[in-house]
Coordinates of C-alpha atoms in Angstrom, one line a residue:
M43 CA 0.6 9.6 4.5
A44 CA -0.4 13.2 5.2
M45 CA 1.4 15.0 2.4
G46 CA -1.0 17.0 0.3
C47 CA -3.5 17.5 3.1
W48 CA -2.4 20.9 4.4
A49 CA -5.7 22.6 3.4
A50 CA -7.6 20.2 5.6
A51 CA -5.4 21.0 8.5
L52 CA -6.7 24.5 8.6
V53 CA -10.3 23.6 9.3
R54 CA -11.6 25.1 12.5
E55 CA -13.2 22.4 14.7
P56 CA -15.6 22.5 17.6
P57 CA -14.5 22.0 21.2
M58 CA -13.2 18.5 21.8
A59 CA -14.8 16.1 24.3
K60 CA -12.5 14.7 27.0
P61 CA -10.3 12.0 25.7
L62 CA -10.8 8.4 26.9
L63 CA -7.2 8.2 28.0
E64 CA -4.7 10.6 29.4
M65 CA -1.4 11.1 27.8
S66 CA 0.2 9.2 30.7
A67 CA -1.1 6.0 29.0
A68 CA 1.4 6.6 26.1
K69 CA 5.2 6.3 26.1
V70 CA 8.0 6.3 23.6
F71 CA 8.6 2.6 22.8
F72 CA 11.8 3.2 20.9
D73 CA 13.7 6.4 20.4
G74 CA 15.7 6.2 17.2
I75 CA 16.9 9.8 16.7
F76 CA 20.6 8.9 17.2
T77 CA 20.6 5.1 16.7
S78 CA 22.2 3.3 13.8
P79 CA 20.2 2.7 11.8
R80 CA 18.2 5.8 12.5
V81 CA 14.4 5.7 12.8
A82 CA 14.0 8.6 10.3
H83 CA 10.4 9.9 10.5
P84 CA 8.6 6.6 10.3
E85 CA 5.3 6.4 8.4
G86 CA 4.4 2.7 8.4
V87 CA 4.3 0.3 11.4
A88 CA 3.3 -3.4 11.7
V89 CA 3.6 -6.1 14.2
H90 CA 5.5 -9.3 13.2
R91 CA 4.4 -12.7 14.4
D92 CA 7.4 -12.9 16.7
G93 CA 6.2 -9.8 18.6
S94 CA 8.8 -7.4 17.1
I95 CA 7.6 -4.0 15.8
W96 CA 8.6 -3.1 12.2
C97 CA 8.5 0.3 10.6
G98 CA 9.5 2.1 7.4
T99 CA 11.4 5.4 7.1
E100 CA 11.7 8.4 4.9
T101 CA 15.1 7.1 3.8
G102 CA 13.6 3.8 2.5
D103 CA 14.8 1.6 5.4
L104 CA 12.7 -1.3 6.7
L105 CA 13.5 -1.6 10.4
R106 CA 12.9 -4.2 13.0
L107 CA 12.5 -3.1 16.6
A108 CA 12.9 -5.8 19.2
A109 CA 9.7 -6.9 21.1
D110 CA 11.1 -5.3 24.2
G111 CA 12.1 -2.1 22.5
G112 CA 15.7 -2.7 23.3
S113 CA 17.3 -2.7 19.8
V114 CA 16.8 -1.8 16.1
E115 CA 17.9 -3.7 13.0
R116 CA 17.8 -2.9 9.3
M117 CA 16.0 -5.6 7.5
G118 CA 16.1 -4.1 4.0
G119 CA 15.7 -1.0 2.0
T120 CA 14.7 0.7 -1.2
Q121 CA 16.7 4.1 -1.1
G122 CA 13.3 5.7 -1.5
F123 CA 10.5 6.7 1.0
L124 CA 8.6 3.9 2.7
L125 CA 4.9 4.5 3.5
G126 CA 2.6 1.7 4.7
I127 CA 3.8 -1.8 5.4
A128 CA 2.0 -5.1 6.0
F129 CA 2.9 -8.8 6.7
D130 CA 1.4 -11.9 5.1
G131 CA 1.0 -15.1 7.1
A132 CA 4.4 -16.4 6.1
G133 CA 6.1 -13.2 7.5
N134 CA 6.8 -11.7 4.1
C135 CA 6.7 -7.9 4.3
F136 CA 5.1 -5.7 1.7
A137 CA 6.2 -2.0 1.7
C138 CA 4.8 0.9 -0.3
D139 CA 7.5 3.2 -1.7
W140 CA 6.6 6.8 -2.6
K141 CA 9.7 7.6 -4.5
H142 CA 9.7 4.6 -6.8
S143 CA 5.8 4.5 -7.2
A144 CA 6.0 0.8 -6.4
I145 CA 5.4 -1.9 -3.7
F146 CA 8.4 -3.8 -2.5
R147 CA 8.4 -7.3 -0.9
R148 CA 10.8 -8.6 1.6
D149 CA 11.0 -12.4 1.4
A150 CA 11.0 -14.0 4.8
G151 CA 13.0 -16.9 3.6
T152 CA 15.7 -15.2 1.6
A153 CA 15.7 -11.9 3.4
Q154 CA 15.9 -10.2 0.0
M155 CA 13.8 -7.0 -0.6
E156 CA 12.8 -6.5 -4.2
R157 CA 10.3 -4.6 -6.3
F158 CA 7.0 -6.6 -6.3
A159 CA 4.3 -4.5 -8.1
S160 CA 3.9 -1.1 -9.7
A161 CA 1.5 -1.3 -12.6
G162 CA -0.4 2.0 -12.8
I163 CA 0.0 3.2 -9.3
R164 CA 1.5 6.6 -8.6
V165 CA 1.6 7.1 -4.9
P166 CA 1.2 3.7 -3.3
N167 CA 0.3 4.4 0.3
Y168 CA -1.0 1.5 2.3
P169 CA -1.1 -2.3 1.6
V170 CA -3.7 -4.8 2.9
V171 CA -3.0 -8.5 2.5
D172 CA -6.0 -10.6 1.5
E173 CA -4.7 -14.2 1.6
T174 CA -8.1 -15.7 1.4
R175 CA -8.6 -14.3 -2.1
G176 CA -4.9 -14.1 -3.0
W177 CA -4.7 -10.4 -3.4
L178 CA -2.8 -7.3 -2.2
F179 CA -4.9 -4.2 -2.0
V180 CA -3.0 -0.9 -2.1
S181 CA -4.4 2.7 -1.7
D182 CA -3.2 5.3 -4.2
S183 CA -2.9 8.8 -2.8
V184 CA -2.7 10.8 -5.9
G185 CA -4.9 13.5 -4.3
Q186 CA -5.4 16.2 -6.9
D187 CA -6.9 14.7 -10.1
N188 CA -9.7 12.6 -8.7
R189 CA -7.9 9.3 -9.6
S190 CA -7.1 8.5 -6.0
G191 CA -8.4 5.0 -5.3
I192 CA -7.5 1.4 -4.6
F193 CA -5.3 -1.0 -6.7
R194 CA -5.2 -4.7 -6.5
Y195 CA -2.3 -7.1 -7.2
D196 CA -1.9 -10.8 -7.3
L197 CA -0.1 -11.9 -4.1
K198 CA 2.1 -14.4 -6.1
T199 CA 2.9 -12.6 -9.3
G200 CA 2.4 -8.9 -8.5
D201 CA 0.2 -8.5 -11.6
G202 CA -2.8 -6.2 -11.3
G203 CA -4.1 -2.7 -11.6
L204 CA -6.8 -0.2 -10.6
W205 CA -9.5 -2.0 -8.7
C206 CA -11.9 0.6 -7.2
R207 CA -12.3 3.4 -9.7
E208 CA -14.5 5.6 -7.6
A209 CA -13.0 9.0 -6.9
M210 CA -11.7 9.5 -3.4
S211 CA -10.4 12.5 -1.5
F212 CA -6.8 11.4 -0.9
A213 CA -7.2 7.6 -0.2
N214 CA -4.8 6.9 2.6
G215 CA -4.7 4.2 5.3
M216 CA -6.9 1.1 5.0
A217 CA -8.1 -1.9 7.0
M218 CA -9.8 -5.1 6.1
A219 CA -13.3 -5.4 7.6
P220 CA -13.4 -7.9 10.5
D221 CA -15.6 -10.2 8.4
G222 CA -13.1 -10.0 5.5
N223 CA -15.7 -8.8 3.0
G224 CA -14.7 -5.2 2.5
L225 CA -12.1 -2.5 3.0
Y226 CA -12.3 0.6 5.2
V227 CA -10.4 3.5 3.7
V228 CA -9.3 6.8 5.1
E229 CA -10.1 9.8 2.9
S230 CA -7.8 12.4 4.4
N231 CA -9.1 15.4 2.5
A232 CA -12.8 14.8 3.1
P233 CA -12.2 14.0 6.1
C234 CA -14.0 10.7 6.5
I235 CA -13.7 6.9 6.5
S236 CA -15.3 5.1 3.6
Y237 CA -16.2 1.4 3.1
V238 CA -15.8 -0.5 -0.2
P239 CA -17.4 -4.0 -0.2
I240 CA -15.6 -6.9 -1.9
L241 CA -18.3 -8.7 -3.9
A242 CA -18.5 -12.5 -4.4
D243 CA -16.8 -12.2 -7.8
G244 CA -14.0 -10.1 -6.3
A245 CA -15.2 -6.8 -7.8
P246 CA -15.7 -3.7 -5.7
G247 CA -19.1 -2.8 -4.5
T248 CA -20.4 0.8 -4.2
R249 CA -18.3 2.9 -1.9
R250 CA -20.1 4.5 1.0
V251 CA -19.1 6.9 3.8
V252 CA -19.3 5.2 7.3
V253 CA -17.6 7.7 9.6
E254 CA -17.6 11.5 9.2
G255 CA -16.1 14.4 11.1
V256 CA -12.7 12.8 11.6
R257 CA -10.9 16.1 12.0
N258 CA -8.6 17.3 10.8
V259 CA -6.4 14.9 8.8
P260 CA -7.1 11.2 9.4
D261 CA -4.3 9.0 8.2
G262 CA -4.2 5.4 9.5
L263 CA -6.7 2.6 10.6
A264 CA -6.6 -0.5 12.6
F265 CA -9.4 -2.8 14.0
A266 CA -9.2 -4.2 17.5
P267 CA -10.4 -7.8 18.0
D268 CA -13.7 -6.5 19.6
G269 CA -14.6 -4.7 16.3
S270 CA -13.7 -1.2 17.4
L271 CA -12.0 0.9 14.7
F272 CA -9.1 3.0 15.7
I273 CA -8.2 6.0 13.6
S274 CA -4.9 8.0 13.8
C275 CA -4.8 11.7 12.8
Y276 CA -1.7 13.3 11.4
E277 CA -3.1 16.7 12.4
P278 CA -3.8 17.2 15.2
S279 CA -1.7 14.5 16.9
R280 CA -4.8 12.5 17.9
I281 CA -6.2 9.0 18.0
Y282 CA -10.0 8.3 17.6
R283 CA -12.0 5.2 18.5
W284 CA -15.2 4.4 16.5
R285 CA -17.9 2.0 17.4
K286 CA -21.3 1.6 15.7
D287 CA -23.0 1.8 19.1
R288 CA -21.0 4.8 20.5
G289 CA -19.9 6.7 17.4
L290 CA -16.7 8.6 17.2
E291 CA -14.7 9.2 20.4
V292 CA -11.3 10.8 21.0
L293 CA -9.0 8.2 22.5
M294 CA -6.0 10.4 23.1
E295 CA -4.5 13.7 21.9
D296 CA -1.1 15.2 22.5
P297 CA -1.4 19.0 22.3
T298 CA 2.4 19.3 22.2
A299 CA 2.9 16.7 19.4
T300 CA 5.9 15.1 21.3
T301 CA 4.9 11.6 22.4
L302 CA 2.3 11.5 19.7
A303 CA 4.0 13.4 17.0
H304 CA 1.8 13.5 13.9
P305 CA 0.9 9.8 14.0
T306 CA 0.3 8.1 10.7
N307 CA -0.1 4.3 10.7
I308 CA -1.1 2.2 13.7
A309 CA -1.0 -1.5 14.7
F310 CA -2.2 -3.6 17.6
K311 CA -0.3 -6.1 19.8
G312 CA -2.4 -7.4 22.7
D313 CA -3.7 -4.5 24.7
K314 CA -1.0 -2.1 23.2
L315 CA -1.4 0.2 20.3
Y316 CA 1.7 1.2 18.4
T317 CA 1.9 4.4 16.3
A318 CA 4.4 5.6 13.7
N319 CA 5.2 9.3 14.1
L320 CA 6.0 11.1 10.9
G321 CA 6.9 14.2 12.9
R322 CA 9.7 12.6 14.9
W323 CA 12.1 9.7 15.2
H324 CA 10.2 7.2 17.4
I325 CA 7.5 4.6 17.7
T326 CA 4.9 5.2 20.4
E327 CA 3.2 2.6 22.6
I328 CA -0.2 3.2 24.0
D329 CA -1.6 1.1 26.9
L330 CA -5.3 0.4 26.2
A331 CA -5.9 -1.8 29.3
A332 CA -8.0 0.9 31.0
I333 CA -10.6 0.9 28.2
A334 CA -11.8 -2.7 28.3
N335 CA -8.7 -4.3 26.7
P336 CA -9.7 -4.0 23.0
G337 CA -6.6 -5.8 21.9
R338 CA -7.6 -9.1 23.7

């Protein structure tokens, strides 16, 4: 979620290196401007185990796009504003709602979408499911009073509260580390990516910055199976790739903000990367096959 980050968007940046991919590698996967239901400025995106692409909208609708991009179906809703979404192994979908300051859960068995957790959180932004430990981690994008951080809730009961108490500069998208032992967190107003270890007793370790200079407004994160970290930027409409051995590289940028239109959250399916576009009414598909197939 990029709201509250306008100051960061005004930062003057140095000339950009040539992107790894041309814009021709991206296409509109599903255009929902006039469909019913409408894909109204999607913020969250996730890939279901059946290959379908799910997203959440500014009208609180949880939508399912067919795997071939041929149809859209409403799977539930909150009448609020959905931000990040995530699935657990059973196909239950957790969705952060900005209006209600709560996380909702759509039950895969009953198809019912109900309030799941809300204790203490004010702007629930992005959920990460940790089934090994039985927790749901959720970033809180408060932004202005240095209480932005990470909450943790029991995956079965929804009980929980503030987990990482270190001040963050607008905690936003998150991703579990490939080894499962920590969380990577976007700090949109820094702008940087931080890492918070998960200690053996479940407590948070000391936060540290791992990627800097992610200009101007980083928003979402996703790890490829090869360990590369992909970072979406709300402003400009840009995707980065970060590797420890290569540093930060620009994957793609859309100077017209049309195919990539202020991308927020991102998700992998094979060698395709899907982006939600808060600036428009569609989901974008990026073909990554030309850069060593990071999704395989």
